[in-house]
Structures are given as structure tokens and as C-alpha cells.
Coordinates of C-alpha atoms in Angstrom, one line a residue:
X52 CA 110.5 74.1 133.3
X53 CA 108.2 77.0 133.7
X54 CA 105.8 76.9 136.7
X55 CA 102.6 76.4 136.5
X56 CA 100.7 79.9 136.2
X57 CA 104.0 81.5 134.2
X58 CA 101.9 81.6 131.2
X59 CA 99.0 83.8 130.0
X60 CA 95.6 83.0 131.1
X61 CA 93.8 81.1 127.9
X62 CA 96.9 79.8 126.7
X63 CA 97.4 76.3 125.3
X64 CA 99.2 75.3 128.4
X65 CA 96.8 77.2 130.7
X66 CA 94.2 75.1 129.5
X67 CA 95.4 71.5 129.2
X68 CA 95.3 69.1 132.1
X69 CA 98.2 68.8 134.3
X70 CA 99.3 65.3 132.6
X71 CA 99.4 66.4 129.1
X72 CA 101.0 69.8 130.0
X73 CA 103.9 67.7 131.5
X74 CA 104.2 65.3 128.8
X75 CA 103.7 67.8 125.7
X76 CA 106.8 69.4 128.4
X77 CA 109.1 66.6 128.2
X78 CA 109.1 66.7 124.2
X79 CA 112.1 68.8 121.8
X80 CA 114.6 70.8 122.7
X81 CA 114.4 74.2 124.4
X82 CA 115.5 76.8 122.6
X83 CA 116.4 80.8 123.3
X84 CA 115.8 83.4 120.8
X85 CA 117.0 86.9 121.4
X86 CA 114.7 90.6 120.4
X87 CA 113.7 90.0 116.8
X88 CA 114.7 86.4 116.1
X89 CA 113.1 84.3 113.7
X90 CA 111.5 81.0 115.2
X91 CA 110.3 80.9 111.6
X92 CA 110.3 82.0 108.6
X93 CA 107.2 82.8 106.1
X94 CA 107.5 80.3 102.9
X95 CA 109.5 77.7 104.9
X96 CA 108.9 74.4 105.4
X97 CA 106.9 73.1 108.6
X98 CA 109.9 71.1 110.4
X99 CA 108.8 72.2 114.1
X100 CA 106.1 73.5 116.2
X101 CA 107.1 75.9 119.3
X102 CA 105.7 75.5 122.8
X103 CA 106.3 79.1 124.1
X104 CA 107.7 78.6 127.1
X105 CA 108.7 82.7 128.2
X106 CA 108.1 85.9 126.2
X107 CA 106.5 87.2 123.9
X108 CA 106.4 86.5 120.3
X109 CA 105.3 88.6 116.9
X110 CA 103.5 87.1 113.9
X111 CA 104.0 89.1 110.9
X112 CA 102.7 88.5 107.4
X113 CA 104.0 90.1 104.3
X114 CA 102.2 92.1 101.3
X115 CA 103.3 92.2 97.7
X116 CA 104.5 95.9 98.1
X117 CA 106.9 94.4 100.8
X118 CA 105.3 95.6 103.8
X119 CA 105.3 93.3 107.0
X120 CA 101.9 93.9 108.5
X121 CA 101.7 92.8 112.3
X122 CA 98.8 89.6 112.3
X123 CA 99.1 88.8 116.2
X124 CA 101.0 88.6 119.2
X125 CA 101.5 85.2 121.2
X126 CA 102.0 85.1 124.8
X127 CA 103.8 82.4 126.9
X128 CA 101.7 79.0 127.2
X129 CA 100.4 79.5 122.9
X130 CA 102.0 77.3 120.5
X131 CA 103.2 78.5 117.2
X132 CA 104.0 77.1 113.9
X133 CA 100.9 74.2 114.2
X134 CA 99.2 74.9 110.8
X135 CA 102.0 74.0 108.7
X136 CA 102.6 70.7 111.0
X137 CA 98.8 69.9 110.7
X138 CA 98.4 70.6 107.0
X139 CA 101.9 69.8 105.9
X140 CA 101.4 73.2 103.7
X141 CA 104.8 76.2 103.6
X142 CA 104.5 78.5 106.8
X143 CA 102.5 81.7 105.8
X144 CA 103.8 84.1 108.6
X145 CA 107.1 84.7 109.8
X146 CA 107.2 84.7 114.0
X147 CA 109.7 86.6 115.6
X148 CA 110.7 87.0 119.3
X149 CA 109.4 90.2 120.5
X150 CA 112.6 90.3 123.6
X151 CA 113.8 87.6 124.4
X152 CA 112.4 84.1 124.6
X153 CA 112.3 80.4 125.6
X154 CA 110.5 77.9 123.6
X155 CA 110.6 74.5 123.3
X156 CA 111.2 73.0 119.9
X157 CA 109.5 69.9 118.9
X158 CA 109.5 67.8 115.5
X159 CA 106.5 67.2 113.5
X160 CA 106.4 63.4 114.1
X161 CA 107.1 63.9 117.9
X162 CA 103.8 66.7 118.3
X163 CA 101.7 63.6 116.0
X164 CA 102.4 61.6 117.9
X165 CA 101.7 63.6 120.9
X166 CA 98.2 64.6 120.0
X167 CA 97.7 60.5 118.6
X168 CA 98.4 59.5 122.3
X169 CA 96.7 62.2 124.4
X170 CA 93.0 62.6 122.9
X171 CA 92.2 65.6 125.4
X172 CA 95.4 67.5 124.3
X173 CA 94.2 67.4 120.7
X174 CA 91.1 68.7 121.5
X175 CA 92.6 71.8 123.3
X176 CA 94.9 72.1 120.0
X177 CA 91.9 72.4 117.9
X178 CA 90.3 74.6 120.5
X179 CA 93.3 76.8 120.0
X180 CA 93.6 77.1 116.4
X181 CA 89.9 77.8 115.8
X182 CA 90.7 80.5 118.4
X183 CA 92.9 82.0 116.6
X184 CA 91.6 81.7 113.5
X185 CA 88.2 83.4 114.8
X186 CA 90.3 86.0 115.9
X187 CA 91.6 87.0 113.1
X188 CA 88.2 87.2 111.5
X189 CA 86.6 89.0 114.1
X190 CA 89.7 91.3 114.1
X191 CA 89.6 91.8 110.7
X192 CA 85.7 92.7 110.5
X193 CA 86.1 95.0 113.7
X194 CA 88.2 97.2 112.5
X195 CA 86.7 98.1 109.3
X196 CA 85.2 101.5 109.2
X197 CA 86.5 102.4 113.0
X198 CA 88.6 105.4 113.6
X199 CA 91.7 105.0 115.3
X200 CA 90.6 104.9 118.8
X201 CA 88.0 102.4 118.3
X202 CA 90.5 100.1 116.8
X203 CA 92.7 100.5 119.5
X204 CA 90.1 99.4 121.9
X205 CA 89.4 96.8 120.6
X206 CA 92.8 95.4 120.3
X207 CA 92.9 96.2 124.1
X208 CA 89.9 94.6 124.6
X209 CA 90.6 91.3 122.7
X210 CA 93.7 90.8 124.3
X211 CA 91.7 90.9 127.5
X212 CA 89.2 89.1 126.6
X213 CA 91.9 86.3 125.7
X214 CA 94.9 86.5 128.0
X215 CA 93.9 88.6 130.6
X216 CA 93.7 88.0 134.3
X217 CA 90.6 89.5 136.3
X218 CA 91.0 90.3 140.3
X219 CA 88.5 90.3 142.7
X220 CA 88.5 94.2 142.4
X221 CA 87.0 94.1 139.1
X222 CA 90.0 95.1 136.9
X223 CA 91.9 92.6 134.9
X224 CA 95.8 92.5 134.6
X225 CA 97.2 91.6 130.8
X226 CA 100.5 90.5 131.3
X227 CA 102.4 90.6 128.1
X228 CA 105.2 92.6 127.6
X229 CA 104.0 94.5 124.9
X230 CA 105.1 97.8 122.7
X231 CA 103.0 100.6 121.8
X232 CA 104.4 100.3 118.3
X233 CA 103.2 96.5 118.7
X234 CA 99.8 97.6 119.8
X235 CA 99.4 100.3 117.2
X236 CA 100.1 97.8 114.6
X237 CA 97.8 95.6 115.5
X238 CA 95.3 98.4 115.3
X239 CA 96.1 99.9 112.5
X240 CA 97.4 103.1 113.6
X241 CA 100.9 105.0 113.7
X242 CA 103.1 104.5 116.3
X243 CA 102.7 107.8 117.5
X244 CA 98.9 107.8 117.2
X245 CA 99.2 104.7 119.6
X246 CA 101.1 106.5 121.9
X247 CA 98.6 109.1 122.1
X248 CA 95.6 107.5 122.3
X249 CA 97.7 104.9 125.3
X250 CA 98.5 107.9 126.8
X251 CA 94.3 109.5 126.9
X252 CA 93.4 106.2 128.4
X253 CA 95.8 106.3 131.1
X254 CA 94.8 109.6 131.7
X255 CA 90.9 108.7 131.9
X256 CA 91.4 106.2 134.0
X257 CA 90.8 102.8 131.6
X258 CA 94.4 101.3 132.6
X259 CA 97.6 102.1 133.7
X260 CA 100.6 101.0 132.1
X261 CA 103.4 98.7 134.3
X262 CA 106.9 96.3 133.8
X263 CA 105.3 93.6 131.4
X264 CA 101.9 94.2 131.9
X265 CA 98.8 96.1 131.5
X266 CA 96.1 96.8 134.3
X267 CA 92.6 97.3 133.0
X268 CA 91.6 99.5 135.5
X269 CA 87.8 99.9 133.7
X270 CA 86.7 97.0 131.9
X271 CA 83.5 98.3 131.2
X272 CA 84.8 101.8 129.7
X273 CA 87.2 100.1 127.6
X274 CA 84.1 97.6 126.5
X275 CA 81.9 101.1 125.7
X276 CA 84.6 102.5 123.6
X277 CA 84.8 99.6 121.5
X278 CA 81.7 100.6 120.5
X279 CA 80.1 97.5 119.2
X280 CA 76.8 97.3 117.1
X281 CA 74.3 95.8 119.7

């Protein structure tokens, strides 16, 4: 089992209590995935939900001219795959592993049952998936209109805001292993334009790139190049 503080800070396991943690733990089967499995499949039926246990994962939609758009990225500690559990609707994303990854797979009537029998657990689940789904709004109305840079900051800064770790010396570690194709994607931008523009930051001084992770070395500068109407 993972230890305690393994995941990302914000996470669904991050936030419940240390009783429901262990017992939402104890349910399924743990599973490995290797770089670019499926844990599910857009169109499919909702037969699990996935407790990510280690990794990273990719949620990808897909357009009628066949492109796979890149919705979000999910951390250790998020749980994946809830909607179609909770509405009994066909998946509408497709989540792969983004390296490799450990998750734990439990059935629909097991994750009920879960949530019937731990009250504070289900309120962290709905805490989660209005998270998300105010994410993607927010995401979505952010980026309009913003040039390249902009967008990319806010990515950066989302991701932050959400899953990032601050230290007493005022900078705040992310720490998801995460590509600069990933990134760019989520931005809107060319690979390459992401690896510019990555680049430009580390070279003002607004993070520094490591193993896994990113350090926000500037919090603030990467909150003034978001640029947000006051």
C-alpha cells in the first residue's frame, strides 16, 4: 500500500480521513498499467472506478475529425472513472497511463457501497468531482482569447493551485511526472511552442524543471503572467 503523503497534495486520498483512506484501500484489485495503457476506454461501459495509487494518468477526449484532445492529467491519490459509476451513463473520455502506473480496481457495487457506509468519504467524492468539473470550466473560459504563454501559465498555475506542495521558502513543488508535450496540450500549444516557452521560464527564474516534479520557484510571477481580469 502507498504511504501516506505518496500522493499529490488535494487529491482524493490526500483529503479523506485516515479511516476511510484505509478502508476505500482494502477494496478491488491492484492493477499495473504500463506508458500508454488504457485503464478505460471512451464509449465503454462503467464496470470500475480506479483509485490511483502511483503515476500519472492522461484523460483524452476525442473530436469528430478524430483528434484526441488532452482534457486533464490525474495525479496519484485522484480517482478516475466515477462519473460513469455515479450516473450509470458510457465513459466519455478514454484515461491512459502516462508511464507507468499502480491503481487499484474496484467494482461499481463495491465503491456504492463504499460511499453508502462512510458518509464523510462521499462527501470528499462529491468535493472531487465538482473540482474537477469547475476545472474544466474555468480551463475552458481561461484560455479563450490568450496567446500562448498566457495559456501556458495558467496551466502551470492550476496545477499548482491543485496539487502543488508550498515550502516554507515560498515556492511550491508540483510533483507529477509530467511532459512538455502533456503540458502543451493542455494549453493549447505545439509541442515545441511548449518547450520554448518551458524553457523562457526557467530561464527567468519562475521554476526549474527536476526528476518528476516541478519547483515553482516564483509563485507570484507565474500568478502575473496569467494575467487575469481583476
Amino acid at each position: 500500500m502507498s504511504q501516506q503523503g505518496a500522493w499529490a497534495a488535494g487529491s482524493l486520498l490526500d483529503t479523506l480521513d485516515a479511516v476511510d483512506r484505509d478502508a476505500l484501500l482494502r477494496l478491488g484489485t491492484r492493477r499495473r498499467f504500463g506508458n500508454d495503457e488504457a485503464l478505460m476506454l471512451a464509449g465503454s461501459v462503467g464496470d470500475a472506478v480506479f483509485v490511483l495509487i502511483d503515476g500519472v494518468v492522461v484523460v483524452t477526449g476525442e473530436t469528430r475529425r478524430g483528434e484526441t484532445p488532452l482534457l486533464a492529467i490525474r495525479p496519484a491519490g485522484e480517482l478516475v472513472g466515477e462519473m460513469a459509476v455515479l450516473d450509470g451513463n458510457l465513459r466519455t473520455a478514454t484515461v491512459s497511463a502516462a508511464g507507468r502506473v499502480v491503481a487499484l480496481r474496484i467494482a461499481p457495487g463495491s465503491f456504492i457501497g463504499f460511499l453508502h457506509t462512510h458518509p464523510a468519504a462521499q462527501l470528499q467524492v462529491l468535493r472531487s468531482v465538482v473540482r474537477k468539473l469547475r476545472s474544466a470550466t474555468e480551463r475552458r473560459i481561461d484560455t479563450s482569447g490568450c496567446d500562448a504563454r498566457q495559456r501556458l501559465a495558467r496551466v502551470l498555475f492550476e496545477l499548482t493551485a491543485e496539487y502543488g506542495r508550498p515550502r516554507r521558502d515560498g515556492t511550491v513543488v508540483l510533483e507529477l511526472s509530467l511532459s512538455q508535450r502533456s503540458l502543451g496540450s493542455l494549453a493549447g500549444a505545439a509541442t515545441s511552442t511548449a518547450e520554448r516557452l518551458l524553457k523562457e521560464l526557467r530561464t527567468e527564474g519562475v521554476l526549474a524543471t527536476g526528476y518528476k516534479r516541478l519547483l515553482i520557484r516564483s509563485p507570484d510571477r507565474l500568478r502575473e503572467l496569467c494575467d487575469y481580469p481583476d
